[in-house]
Amino acid sequence: MKAMTLAVDALAVELGQAPGHVLVDGNRLPRWTYPATPLVGGDAKSLSIAAASIVAKHTRDLIMIAAADVHPEYNWHSNKGYGCAHHMKALRDHGPTPIHRRSFAPRRRRLSGARGTFRTGNDELSLSRHTPRA
């Protein structure tokens, strides 16, 4: 939600005017003054949201492919940063990178030194030997 809020605010500045109305994919609205409507499952109900979703995912994939050149151990060329088993193992073995979202639960666990087990699809990884980097 934070990224979307920042993007809409930046767009309003770029356009020199506030949006007339914003459709938000989800059940909550950010705290702003723009008129807006939340749409649960918005990408299936609104062509505007569906198109924005496709553009956002494609852009994110391009960013992850570029980041893979800097951090090849995460295999982002193929997994695009999704939480597959290889990505989770790389996170455990190498720690988070600056581009890992702070809200990404395995990163939070890694940084906090949490112990335990977490699931990634059908795979389970143990954090019992995990210690945060200094």
Tab-separated table of C-alpha atoms in Angstrom, residues 92 105-106 108-118 125-132:
chain	number	residue	atom	x	y	z
A	92	ARG	CA	19.130	-17.905	4.853
A	105	ALA	CA	8.578	-11.822	6.778
A	106	PRO	CA	11.695	-13.977	6.171
A	108	ARG	CA	12.281	-9.578	9.304
A	109	ARG	CA	13.063	-12.946	10.893
A	110	ARG	CA	16.606	-12.870	9.545
A	111	LEU	CA	17.247	-9.367	10.852
A	112	SER	CA	15.672	-10.071	14.232
A	113	GLY	CA	17.563	-13.346	14.693
A	114	ALA	CA	14.277	-15.241	14.977
A	115	ARG	CA	14.397	-18.985	15.116
A	116	GLY	CA	11.910	-21.552	13.962
A	117	THR	CA	10.474	-22.826	10.743
A	118	PHE	CA	8.625	-21.144	7.916
A	125	LEU	CA	13.047	-24.245	5.896
A	126	SER	CA	14.508	-24.192	9.378
A	127	LEU	CA	15.999	-21.042	10.846
A	128	SER	CA	17.515	-22.862	13.810
A	129	ARG	CA	21.101	-22.308	12.655
A	130	HIS	CA	20.429	-18.822	11.463
A	131	THR	CA	22.120	-15.786	12.965
A	132	PRO	CA	21.841	-12.224	11.691
